[in-house]
Amino acid sequence: MTPVELSRTVLHAVRRAVDVGELSVTVPERVVVTVPGPGGCGDYATSVALQLARSAGKPARRVAEILRPHLVDAHGVGDVVVTGPGFINISLVPGAAADGALVREVQYRGTGYGHSDALAGQVVELRVPYEARAEAVADALVRIVATQGGRAEVEHGEPVNLRPVPVPEDPAPLGPDAARWALLHPAPHDRPRITADHLVQREGNPLFRIRYAHARTRALTRNAARLGFSAEPGDLVAPAPTTADFTTVATTARLAVGGTKTPPAGFAFAVPPRPAAAVRPLLTALADYPRILHAAAVHRSPDRVARHLVVVADVALPFLLTVLPHGEEKPSAAHRARLALAEATGTVLAGGLSLLGIDAPDHL
């Protein structure tokens, strides 16, 4: 967990304490976390309790004690100790345990992973013109704002406050999913392309890469069941297979997509990477998904969700080749952990596409 991520975690703890009535304060816009000073402990410390004490009408140490249980329950936090007049010292969970905690959180929350109450009680008014792209953006924003606890209301007419560059032609011939992708993936100031490229099942089509990665996660679950094992979060990188453990790339790809199929034309899989090299970028992308959802809701930009799904899919595709045992290798705890991460990836991809109004099929 980075200092920026931990700062958001502390803010969320303050917000939770306010929501349940334990504190009556205005949630600050930002919280500073630093290396603990003299008398401190753990990995990071924050003086947020001292910052809030006056407005809360409570001693800073009491404010810190109120925040402590909300922080202890947060993903990636191992322990929280209050020292001095009210400094909050935070110890982070070691890497492997934190990775497992992230996967478990996605398992527990399902497609609700990344949802929060950051906009609870807020009404976002969207005034849009009668135009296909504006309508699609507003429709997606209704769902995205709801993930953050807010409510978006769509109206038509002037004054317009949501006017993306209009679509140059009718996107309907692309079909509902490709049409929505064509309208939502570009930034609002970019003109959408209404071309058959959105329908091509090749690596150059980002929508196809997302749906293909999702379908492969589902295929891995089916193939793991045939091999007699299921998902269980844990250590993702030990034991690592050696080069001798790998079967041919074609066989690996067939297992990943469903046991008998070969990858679509245009996909050139290299030798599967070692798990340690493939895991970290994927975990980082999944951990960043809640921030992306919040930013998309606040900035009224569903394109942020679309672009992040492309990032998740692109870092997932190499990792998915490391999930199943290869050659004579037997399923291990590491394989179960990698399968759990693969399933979490599929959940995030499906959830994100659903927010955009796009289907995520289990088979392609």
mmCIF file of C-alpha atoms in Angstrom:
data_model
loop_
_atom_site.group_PDB
_atom_site.id
_atom_site.type_symbol
_atom_site.label_atom_id
_atom_site.label_comp_id
_atom_site.label_asym_id
_atom_site.label_seq_id
_atom_site.Cartn_x
_atom_site.Cartn_y
_atom_site.Cartn_z
ATOM 1 C CA MET A 1 0.000 0.000 0.000
ATOM 2 C CA THR A 2 1.424 3.372 -1.023
ATOM 3 C CA PRO A 3 1.215 6.522 1.138
ATOM 4 C CA VAL A 4 -1.425 7.888 -1.240
ATOM 5 C CA GLU A 5 -3.513 4.720 -0.878
ATOM 6 C CA LEU A 6 -3.085 4.795 2.894
ATOM 7 C CA SER A 7 -4.176 8.439 2.970
ATOM 8 C CA ARG A 8 -7.397 7.448 1.205
ATOM 9 C CA THR A 9 -7.837 4.604 3.703
ATOM 10 C CA VAL A 10 -7.578 7.056 6.614
ATOM 11 C CA LEU A 11 -10.089 9.385 4.962
ATOM 12 C CA HIS A 12 -12.471 6.471 4.512
ATOM 13 C CA ALA A 13 -12.105 5.633 8.215
ATOM 14 C CA VAL A 14 -13.017 9.204 9.137
ATOM 15 C CA ARG A 15 -16.006 9.078 6.818
ATOM 16 C CA ARG A 16 -17.186 5.794 8.335
ATOM 17 C CA ALA A 17 -16.910 7.231 11.864
ATOM 18 C CA VAL A 18 -18.975 10.230 10.775
ATOM 19 C CA ASP A 19 -21.577 8.078 9.046
ATOM 20 C CA VAL A 20 -22.203 5.927 12.127
ATOM 21 C CA GLY A 21 -22.416 8.975 14.386
ATOM 22 C CA GLU A 22 -19.172 8.457 16.303
ATOM 23 C CA LEU A 23 -17.755 11.780 15.101
ATOM 24 C CA SER A 24 -19.439 15.013 14.068
ATOM 25 C CA VAL A 25 -16.868 16.670 11.817
ATOM 26 C CA THR A 26 -16.384 17.718 8.232
ATOM 27 C CA VAL A 27 -14.340 15.059 6.463
ATOM 28 C CA PRO A 28 -11.110 16.736 5.305
ATOM 29 C CA GLU A 29 -10.154 16.739 1.638
ATOM 30 C CA ARG A 30 -6.800 15.098 2.330
ATOM 31 C CA VAL A 31 -4.835 13.468 5.124
ATOM 32 C CA VAL A 32 -1.058 13.441 5.410
ATOM 33 C CA VAL A 33 0.714 10.210 6.357
ATOM 34 C CA THR A 34 4.416 10.255 7.216
ATOM 35 C CA VAL A 35 7.131 8.083 8.712
ATOM 36 C CA PRO A 36 6.499 7.790 12.480
ATOM 37 C CA GLY A 37 8.351 10.327 14.613
ATOM 38 C CA PRO A 38 10.065 9.796 17.977
ATOM 39 C CA GLY A 39 7.921 7.611 20.214
ATOM 40 C CA GLY A 40 5.961 6.299 17.230
ATOM 41 C CA CYS A 41 5.883 2.834 15.730
ATOM 42 C CA GLY A 42 4.782 0.945 12.631
ATOM 43 C CA ASP A 43 5.215 1.901 8.991
ATOM 44 C CA TYR A 44 3.325 5.201 8.855
ATOM 45 C CA ALA A 45 1.739 7.742 11.181
ATOM 46 C CA THR A 46 -0.891 10.455 10.828
ATOM 47 C CA SER A 47 -1.956 13.395 12.979
ATOM 48 C CA VAL A 48 -5.497 13.462 11.607
ATOM 49 C CA ALA A 49 -6.947 13.026 15.115
ATOM 50 C CA LEU A 50 -5.222 16.191 16.293
ATOM 51 C CA GLN A 51 -6.502 17.931 13.163
ATOM 52 C CA LEU A 52 -10.113 16.957 13.922
ATOM 53 C CA ALA A 53 -10.127 17.265 17.710
ATOM 54 C CA ARG A 54 -11.422 20.846 17.976
ATOM 55 C CA SER A 55 -14.310 20.447 15.535
ATOM 56 C CA ALA A 56 -15.167 17.052 17.077
ATOM 57 C CA GLY A 57 -15.300 18.542 20.562
ATOM 58 C CA LYS A 58 -13.222 15.657 21.883
ATOM 59 C CA PRO A 59 -9.600 15.155 22.974
ATOM 60 C CA ALA A 60 -7.391 14.157 20.066
ATOM 61 C CA ARG A 61 -6.514 10.856 21.688
ATOM 62 C CA ARG A 62 -10.222 9.996 21.972
ATOM 63 C CA VAL A 63 -10.700 10.834 18.281
ATOM 64 C CA ALA A 64 -7.788 8.541 17.456
ATOM 65 C CA GLU A 65 -9.324 5.725 19.500
ATOM 66 C CA ILE A 66 -12.612 6.156 17.626
ATOM 67 C CA LEU A 67 -10.828 5.905 14.270
ATOM 68 C CA ARG A 68 -8.662 2.937 15.261
ATOM 69 C CA PRO A 69 -11.221 0.087 14.715
ATOM 70 C CA HIS A 70 -12.197 1.513 11.329
ATOM 71 C CA LEU A 71 -8.536 1.440 10.282
ATOM 72 C CA VAL A 72 -7.781 -2.005 11.701
ATOM 73 C CA ASP A 73 -10.505 -3.485 9.480
ATOM 74 C CA ALA A 74 -9.136 -1.843 6.315
ATOM 75 C CA HIS A 75 -7.486 -3.864 3.548
ATOM 76 C CA GLY A 76 -3.704 -3.990 3.903
ATOM 77 C CA VAL A 77 -3.606 -2.696 7.496
ATOM 78 C CA GLY A 78 -2.067 -5.052 10.049
ATOM 79 C CA ASP A 79 -2.204 -3.030 13.267
ATOM 80 C CA VAL A 80 -2.969 0.471 14.534
ATOM 81 C CA VAL A 81 -1.457 1.969 17.701
ATOM 82 C CA VAL A 82 -2.342 5.330 19.254
ATOM 83 C CA THR A 83 0.604 7.140 20.850
ATOM 84 C CA GLY A 84 1.234 10.473 22.546
ATOM 85 C CA PRO A 85 -1.552 13.059 22.391
ATOM 86 C CA GLY A 86 -3.312 11.214 19.557
ATOM 87 C CA PHE A 87 -0.906 10.179 16.817
ATOM 88 C CA ILE A 88 -2.164 7.161 14.859
ATOM 89 C CA ASN A 89 0.602 4.712 13.953
ATOM 90 C CA ILE A 90 -0.195 2.196 11.238
ATOM 91 C CA SER A 91 1.552 -1.086 10.471
ATOM 92 C CA LEU A 92 0.878 -2.581 7.052
ATOM 93 C CA VAL A 93 0.277 -6.250 6.347
ATOM 94 C CA PRO A 94 3.295 -8.019 4.746
ATOM 95 C CA GLY A 95 3.053 -8.351 0.987
ATOM 96 C CA ALA A 96 1.738 -11.921 0.565
ATOM 97 C CA ALA A 97 -0.908 -11.492 3.259
ATOM 98 C CA ALA A 98 -2.005 -8.154 1.797
ATOM 99 C CA ASP A 99 -2.290 -9.729 -1.646
ATOM 100 C CA GLY A 100 -4.518 -12.454 -0.261
ATOM 101 C CA ALA A 101 -6.600 -9.858 1.573
ATOM 102 C CA LEU A 102 -7.205 -7.982 -1.682
ATOM 103 C CA VAL A 103 -8.349 -11.138 -3.455
ATOM 104 C CA ARG A 104 -10.599 -12.062 -0.535
ATOM 105 C CA GLU A 105 -12.136 -8.593 -0.607
ATOM 106 C CA VAL A 106 -13.029 -9.007 -4.275
ATOM 107 C CA GLN A 107 -14.388 -12.482 -3.556
ATOM 108 C CA TYR A 108 -16.527 -11.145 -0.703
ATOM 109 C CA ARG A 109 -17.861 -8.046 -2.479
ATOM 110 C CA GLY A 110 -18.181 -9.534 -5.944
ATOM 111 C CA THR A 111 -19.074 -6.995 -8.620
ATOM 112 C CA GLY A 112 -19.646 -4.557 -5.747
ATOM 113 C CA TYR A 113 -15.879 -4.343 -5.213
ATOM 114 C CA GLY A 114 -14.803 -0.711 -5.433
ATOM 115 C CA HIS A 115 -18.190 0.625 -4.393
ATOM 116 C CA SER A 116 -18.207 3.117 -1.521
ATOM 117 C CA ASP A 117 -20.317 5.740 0.209
ATOM 118 C CA ALA A 118 -18.091 8.651 -0.823
ATOM 119 C CA LEU A 119 -21.011 10.469 -2.504
ATOM 120 C CA ALA A 120 -23.683 9.361 -0.055
ATOM 121 C CA GLY A 121 -26.550 11.833 0.057
ATOM 122 C CA GLN A 122 -25.367 13.727 -3.017
ATOM 123 C CA VAL A 123 -27.489 14.280 -6.116
ATOM 124 C CA VAL A 124 -25.587 14.721 -9.380
ATOM 125 C CA GLU A 125 -27.647 16.599 -11.957
ATOM 126 C CA LEU A 126 -26.872 15.671 -15.558
ATOM 127 C CA ARG A 127 -28.396 17.920 -18.214
ATOM 128 C CA VAL A 128 -27.703 16.471 -21.638
ATOM 129 C CA PRO A 129 -28.739 17.175 -25.235
ATOM 130 C CA TYR A 130 -30.830 14.721 -27.239
ATOM 131 C CA GLU A 131 -27.805 13.022 -28.791
ATOM 132 C CA ALA A 132 -26.741 9.365 -28.826
ATOM 133 C CA ARG A 133 -23.352 9.732 -27.186
ATOM 134 C CA ALA A 134 -24.530 12.126 -24.493
ATOM 135 C CA GLU A 135 -27.376 9.739 -23.690
ATOM 136 C CA ALA A 136 -24.972 6.780 -23.419
ATOM 137 C CA VAL A 137 -22.561 8.694 -21.173
ATOM 138 C CA ALA A 138 -25.391 9.822 -18.887
ATOM 139 C CA ASP A 139 -26.798 6.292 -18.703
ATOM 140 C CA ALA A 140 -23.416 4.900 -17.612
ATOM 141 C CA LEU A 141 -22.931 7.724 -15.101
ATOM 142 C CA VAL A 142 -26.207 6.883 -13.374
ATOM 143 C CA ARG A 143 -24.737 3.471 -12.500
ATOM 144 C CA ILE A 144 -21.231 4.743 -11.752
ATOM 145 C CA VAL A 145 -22.415 7.505 -9.409
ATOM 146 C CA ALA A 146 -24.568 4.929 -7.612
ATOM 147 C CA THR A 147 -21.448 2.848 -6.881
ATOM 148 C CA GLN A 148 -20.239 5.752 -4.735
ATOM 149 C CA GLY A 149 -23.514 6.120 -2.860
ATOM 150 C CA GLY A 150 -24.812 9.073 -4.878
ATOM 151 C CA ARG A 151 -27.780 9.519 -7.184
ATOM 152 C CA ALA A 152 -27.571 10.893 -10.702
ATOM 153 C CA GLU A 153 -30.622 12.543 -12.253
ATOM 154 C CA VAL A 154 -30.746 12.965 -16.033
ATOM 155 C CA GLU A 155 -32.633 15.804 -17.695
ATOM 156 C CA HIS A 156 -32.662 17.205 -21.213
ATOM 157 C CA GLY A 157 -32.436 20.769 -22.386
ATOM 158 C CA GLU A 158 -30.463 23.893 -21.640
ATOM 159 C CA PRO A 159 -28.289 24.701 -19.854
ATOM 160 C CA VAL A 160 -26.398 21.532 -20.765
ATOM 161 C CA ASN A 161 -23.645 20.458 -18.346
ATOM 162 C CA LEU A 162 -22.670 17.204 -20.065
ATOM 163 C CA ARG A 163 -21.888 17.487 -23.760
ATOM 164 C CA PRO A 164 -19.269 15.050 -25.110
ATOM 165 C CA VAL A 165 -18.198 15.384 -28.744
ATOM 166 C CA PRO A 166 -21.174 14.043 -30.722
ATOM 167 C CA VAL A 167 -21.047 10.746 -32.548
ATOM 168 C CA PRO A 168 -20.409 11.277 -36.292
ATOM 169 C CA GLU A 169 -22.877 8.619 -37.421
ATOM 170 C CA ASP A 170 -25.420 6.144 -36.114
ATOM 171 C CA PRO A 171 -23.573 3.491 -34.020
ATOM 172 C CA ALA A 172 -26.519 1.069 -34.002
ATOM 173 C CA PRO A 173 -25.155 -1.166 -36.847
ATOM 174 C CA LEU A 174 -22.293 -2.165 -34.511
ATOM 175 C CA GLY A 175 -24.723 -3.863 -32.154
ATOM 176 C CA PRO A 176 -25.464 -2.749 -28.581
ATOM 177 C CA ASP A 177 -22.206 -3.735 -26.877
ATOM 178 C CA ALA A 178 -19.752 -2.524 -29.504
ATOM 179 C CA ALA A 179 -21.802 0.637 -29.996
ATOM 180 C CA ARG A 180 -21.677 1.506 -26.312
ATOM 181 C CA TRP A 181 -17.948 0.818 -26.227
ATOM 182 C CA ALA A 182 -17.399 3.077 -29.233
ATOM 183 C CA LEU A 183 -19.268 5.889 -27.447
ATOM 184 C CA LEU A 184 -17.841 5.440 -23.936
ATOM 185 C CA HIS A 185 -14.185 4.472 -24.407
ATOM 186 C CA PRO A 186 -12.939 7.753 -25.932
ATOM 187 C CA ALA A 187 -12.444 10.780 -23.676
ATOM 188 C CA PRO A 188 -15.378 13.239 -23.867
ATOM 189 C CA HIS A 189 -13.356 15.693 -25.978
ATOM 190 C CA ASP A 190 -12.391 13.002 -28.529
ATOM 191 C CA ARG A 191 -14.581 12.123 -31.494
ATOM 192 C CA PRO A 192 -15.707 8.477 -31.354
ATOM 193 C CA ARG A 193 -14.899 6.151 -34.249
ATOM 194 C CA ILE A 194 -17.856 4.190 -35.580
ATOM 195 C CA THR A 195 -16.028 1.467 -37.507
ATOM 196 C CA ALA A 196 -16.069 -2.294 -37.850
ATOM 197 C CA ASP A 197 -12.789 -2.404 -35.896
ATOM 198 C CA HIS A 198 -14.907 -2.636 -32.743
ATOM 199 C CA LEU A 199 -16.277 -5.984 -33.958
ATOM 200 C CA VAL A 200 -13.005 -7.662 -34.895
ATOM 201 C CA GLN A 201 -11.917 -10.473 -32.576
ATOM 202 C CA ARG A 202 -8.245 -9.600 -32.597
ATOM 203 C CA GLU A 203 -5.674 -8.240 -30.188
ATOM 204 C CA GLY A 204 -5.969 -4.751 -31.671
ATOM 205 C CA ASN A 205 -9.553 -4.412 -30.420
ATOM 206 C CA PRO A 206 -9.487 -3.332 -26.735
ATOM 207 C CA LEU A 207 -13.086 -4.379 -26.089
ATOM 208 C CA PHE A 208 -12.298 -7.853 -27.372
ATOM 209 C CA ARG A 209 -9.200 -8.061 -25.141
ATOM 210 C CA ILE A 210 -11.318 -7.263 -22.081
ATOM 211 C CA ARG A 211 -14.021 -9.786 -22.919
ATOM 212 C CA TYR A 212 -11.461 -12.383 -23.932
ATOM 213 C CA ALA A 213 -9.573 -11.974 -20.640
ATOM 214 C CA HIS A 214 -12.864 -12.319 -18.748
ATOM 215 C CA ALA A 215 -13.831 -15.462 -20.677
ATOM 216 C CA ARG A 216 -10.403 -16.967 -20.000
ATOM 217 C CA THR A 217 -10.800 -16.466 -16.242
ATOM 218 C CA ARG A 218 -14.038 -18.432 -16.433
ATOM 219 C CA ALA A 219 -12.374 -21.135 -18.525
ATOM 220 C CA LEU A 220 -9.591 -21.439 -15.959
ATOM 221 C CA THR A 221 -12.140 -22.149 -13.232
ATOM 222 C CA ARG A 222 -13.702 -24.890 -15.355
ATOM 223 C CA ASN A 223 -10.346 -26.443 -16.229
ATOM 224 C CA ALA A 224 -9.114 -26.283 -12.638
ATOM 225 C CA ALA A 225 -12.211 -28.208 -11.582
ATOM 226 C CA ARG A 226 -11.311 -30.897 -14.122
ATOM 227 C CA LEU A 227 -7.855 -31.066 -12.548
ATOM 228 C CA GLY A 228 -9.384 -31.397 -9.090
ATOM 229 C CA PHE A 229 -8.630 -28.055 -7.457
ATOM 230 C CA SER A 230 -10.404 -24.784 -6.724
ATOM 231 C CA ALA A 231 -9.519 -21.218 -5.788
ATOM 232 C CA GLU A 232 -8.070 -20.301 -2.396
ATOM 233 C CA PRO A 233 -6.339 -16.934 -1.782
ATOM 234 C CA GLY A 234 -2.791 -17.225 -0.508
ATOM 235 C CA ASP A 235 0.840 -17.036 -1.599
ATOM 236 C CA LEU A 236 0.812 -16.366 -5.338
ATOM 237 C CA VAL A 237 4.431 -16.861 -6.283
ATOM 238 C CA ALA A 238 5.770 -19.899 -4.446
ATOM 239 C CA PRO A 239 6.695 -22.397 -5.581
ATOM 240 C CA ALA A 240 7.543 -20.958 -8.982
ATOM 241 C CA PRO A 241 7.632 -23.353 -11.929
ATOM 242 C CA THR A 242 10.819 -23.843 -13.882
ATOM 243 C CA THR A 243 11.178 -23.672 -17.629
ATOM 244 C CA ALA A 244 11.059 -27.465 -17.737
ATOM 245 C CA ASP A 245 7.573 -27.380 -16.233
ATOM 246 C CA PHE A 246 6.085 -25.546 -19.195
ATOM 247 C CA THR A 247 4.340 -27.367 -21.987
ATOM 248 C CA THR A 248 4.167 -25.814 -25.408
ATOM 249 C CA VAL A 249 2.683 -22.376 -25.747
ATOM 250 C CA ALA A 250 -0.145 -23.730 -27.892
ATOM 251 C CA THR A 251 -1.160 -26.253 -25.238
ATOM 252 C CA THR A 252 -1.026 -23.613 -22.523
ATOM 253 C CA ALA A 253 -3.204 -21.278 -24.568
ATOM 254 C CA ARG A 254 -5.724 -24.036 -25.260
ATOM 255 C CA LEU A 255 -6.020 -24.784 -21.551
ATOM 256 C CA ALA A 256 -6.481 -21.115 -20.773
ATOM 257 C CA VAL A 257 -9.309 -20.570 -23.251
ATOM 258 C CA GLY A 258 -11.245 -23.721 -22.510
ATOM 259 C CA GLY A 259 -9.276 -26.880 -23.087
ATOM 260 C CA THR A 260 -9.633 -27.363 -26.840
ATOM 261 C CA LYS A 261 -9.763 -23.964 -28.481
ATOM 262 C CA THR A 262 -6.747 -22.170 -29.852
ATOM 263 C CA PRO A 263 -6.319 -18.427 -29.266
ATOM 264 C CA PRO A 264 -7.966 -16.099 -31.789
ATOM 265 C CA ALA A 265 -5.952 -14.969 -34.763
ATOM 266 C CA GLY A 266 -3.700 -12.060 -33.923
ATOM 267 C CA PHE A 267 -2.793 -13.239 -30.417
ATOM 268 C CA ALA A 268 0.884 -14.119 -30.198
ATOM 269 C CA PHE A 269 1.467 -15.651 -26.767
ATOM 270 C CA ALA A 270 5.063 -15.847 -25.639
ATOM 271 C CA VAL A 271 6.389 -18.424 -23.217
ATOM 272 C CA PRO A 272 4.379 -17.969 -20.015
ATOM 273 C CA PRO A 273 6.110 -15.526 -17.656
ATOM 274 C CA ARG A 274 7.193 -16.548 -14.211
ATOM 275 C CA PRO A 275 4.363 -15.852 -11.750
ATOM 276 C CA ALA A 276 6.360 -13.304 -9.718
ATOM 277 C CA ALA A 277 6.771 -11.109 -12.804
ATOM 278 C CA ALA A 278 3.124 -11.371 -13.851
ATOM 279 C CA VAL A 279 1.394 -11.014 -10.484
ATOM 280 C CA ARG A 280 2.408 -7.546 -9.296
ATOM 281 C CA PRO A 281 1.084 -5.471 -12.242
ATOM 282 C CA LEU A 282 -2.263 -7.249 -12.000
ATOM 283 C CA LEU A 283 -2.586 -6.768 -8.243
ATOM 284 C CA THR A 284 -1.748 -3.087 -8.681
ATOM 285 C CA ALA A 285 -4.423 -2.660 -11.351
ATOM 286 C CA LEU A 286 -7.073 -4.405 -9.244
ATOM 287 C CA ALA A 287 -6.177 -2.399 -6.144
ATOM 288 C CA ASP A 288 -6.518 0.811 -8.166
ATOM 289 C CA TYR A 289 -10.029 -0.010 -9.390
ATOM 290 C CA PRO A 290 -11.868 1.628 -6.433
ATOM 291 C CA ARG A 291 -9.977 4.879 -7.045
ATOM 292 C CA ILE A 292 -10.903 4.774 -10.720
ATOM 293 C CA LEU A 293 -14.589 4.281 -9.920
ATOM 294 C CA HIS A 294 -14.566 7.219 -7.536
ATOM 295 C CA ALA A 295 -12.780 9.463 -10.045
ATOM 296 C CA ALA A 296 -15.191 8.448 -12.818
ATOM 297 C CA ALA A 297 -18.157 9.386 -10.632
ATOM 298 C CA VAL A 298 -16.702 12.694 -9.454
ATOM 299 C CA HIS A 299 -15.444 13.811 -12.866
ATOM 300 C CA ARG A 300 -18.420 12.410 -14.813
ATOM 301 C CA SER A 301 -16.124 10.361 -17.000
ATOM 302 C CA PRO A 302 -17.082 6.732 -17.682
ATOM 303 C CA ASP A 303 -14.177 6.632 -20.125
ATOM 304 C CA ARG A 304 -11.910 6.315 -17.076
ATOM 305 C CA VAL A 305 -13.575 3.009 -16.224
ATOM 306 C CA ALA A 306 -13.321 1.814 -19.833
ATOM 307 C CA ARG A 307 -9.627 2.658 -20.079
ATOM 308 C CA HIS A 308 -8.848 1.018 -16.746
ATOM 309 C CA LEU A 309 -10.563 -2.181 -17.832
ATOM 310 C CA VAL A 310 -8.175 -2.237 -20.790
ATOM 311 C CA VAL A 311 -5.256 -1.904 -18.348
ATOM 312 C CA VAL A 312 -6.585 -4.766 -16.201
ATOM 313 C CA ALA A 313 -7.085 -7.021 -19.216
ATOM 314 C CA ASP A 314 -3.660 -6.270 -20.673
ATOM 315 C CA VAL A 315 -1.813 -7.118 -17.448
ATOM 316 C CA ALA A 316 -4.084 -10.096 -16.800
ATOM 317 C CA LEU A 317 -3.496 -11.888 -20.099
ATOM 318 C CA PRO A 318 0.155 -12.823 -19.396
ATOM 319 C CA PHE A 319 -0.673 -13.770 -15.797
ATOM 320 C CA LEU A 320 -3.475 -16.131 -16.809
ATOM 321 C CA LEU A 321 -0.921 -18.357 -18.548
ATOM 322 C CA THR A 322 0.666 -19.086 -15.152
ATOM 323 C CA VAL A 323 -2.480 -20.259 -13.335
ATOM 324 C CA LEU A 324 -2.806 -23.933 -14.252
ATOM 325 C CA PRO A 325 -0.159 -26.614 -13.599
ATOM 326 C CA HIS A 326 2.107 -27.366 -16.565
ATOM 327 C CA GLY A 327 3.437 -30.690 -17.743
ATOM 328 C CA GLU A 328 3.776 -33.119 -14.830
ATOM 329 C CA GLU A 329 3.352 -30.379 -12.250
ATOM 330 C CA LYS A 330 0.763 -31.085 -9.542
ATOM 331 C CA PRO A 331 -1.748 -28.465 -8.329
ATOM 332 C CA SER A 332 -0.313 -26.631 -5.344
ATOM 333 C CA ALA A 333 -1.354 -23.905 -2.911
ATOM 334 C CA ALA A 334 0.214 -21.400 -5.293
ATOM 335 C CA HIS A 335 -1.990 -22.613 -8.156
ATOM 336 C CA ARG A 336 -5.067 -22.260 -5.965
ATOM 337 C CA ALA A 337 -3.996 -18.748 -5.048
ATOM 338 C CA ARG A 338 -3.392 -17.801 -8.679
ATOM 339 C CA LEU A 339 -6.783 -19.196 -9.620
ATOM 340 C CA ALA A 340 -8.354 -17.028 -6.904
ATOM 341 C CA LEU A 341 -6.613 -13.985 -8.375
ATOM 342 C CA ALA A 342 -7.781 -14.949 -11.866
ATOM 343 C CA GLU A 343 -11.367 -15.246 -10.646
ATOM 344 C CA ALA A 344 -11.086 -11.871 -8.891
ATOM 345 C CA THR A 345 -9.855 -10.394 -12.165
ATOM 346 C CA GLY A 346 -12.859 -11.790 -14.002
ATOM 347 C CA THR A 347 -15.153 -10.319 -11.360
ATOM 348 C CA VAL A 348 -13.671 -6.848 -11.766
ATOM 349 C CA LEU A 349 -13.825 -7.024 -15.567
ATOM 350 C CA ALA A 350 -17.450 -8.180 -15.498
ATOM 351 C CA GLY A 351 -18.404 -5.551 -12.941
ATOM 352 C CA GLY A 352 -16.768 -2.751 -14.886
ATOM 353 C CA LEU A 353 -18.359 -3.766 -18.184
ATOM 354 C CA SER A 354 -21.735 -3.986 -16.454
ATOM 355 C CA LEU A 355 -21.393 -0.371 -15.288
ATOM 356 C CA LEU A 356 -20.838 0.610 -18.917
ATOM 357 C CA GLY A 357 -23.899 -1.395 -19.961
ATOM 358 C CA ILE A 358 -21.845 -4.009 -21.796
ATOM 359 C CA ASP A 359 -22.211 -7.784 -21.511
ATOM 360 C CA ALA A 360 -19.328 -9.987 -20.319
ATOM 361 C CA PRO A 361 -19.899 -13.466 -21.812
ATOM 362 C CA ASP A 362 -18.335 -16.513 -20.171
ATOM 363 C CA HIS A 363 -17.563 -18.020 -23.580
ATOM 364 C CA LEU A 364 -16.153 -16.424 -26.726
#
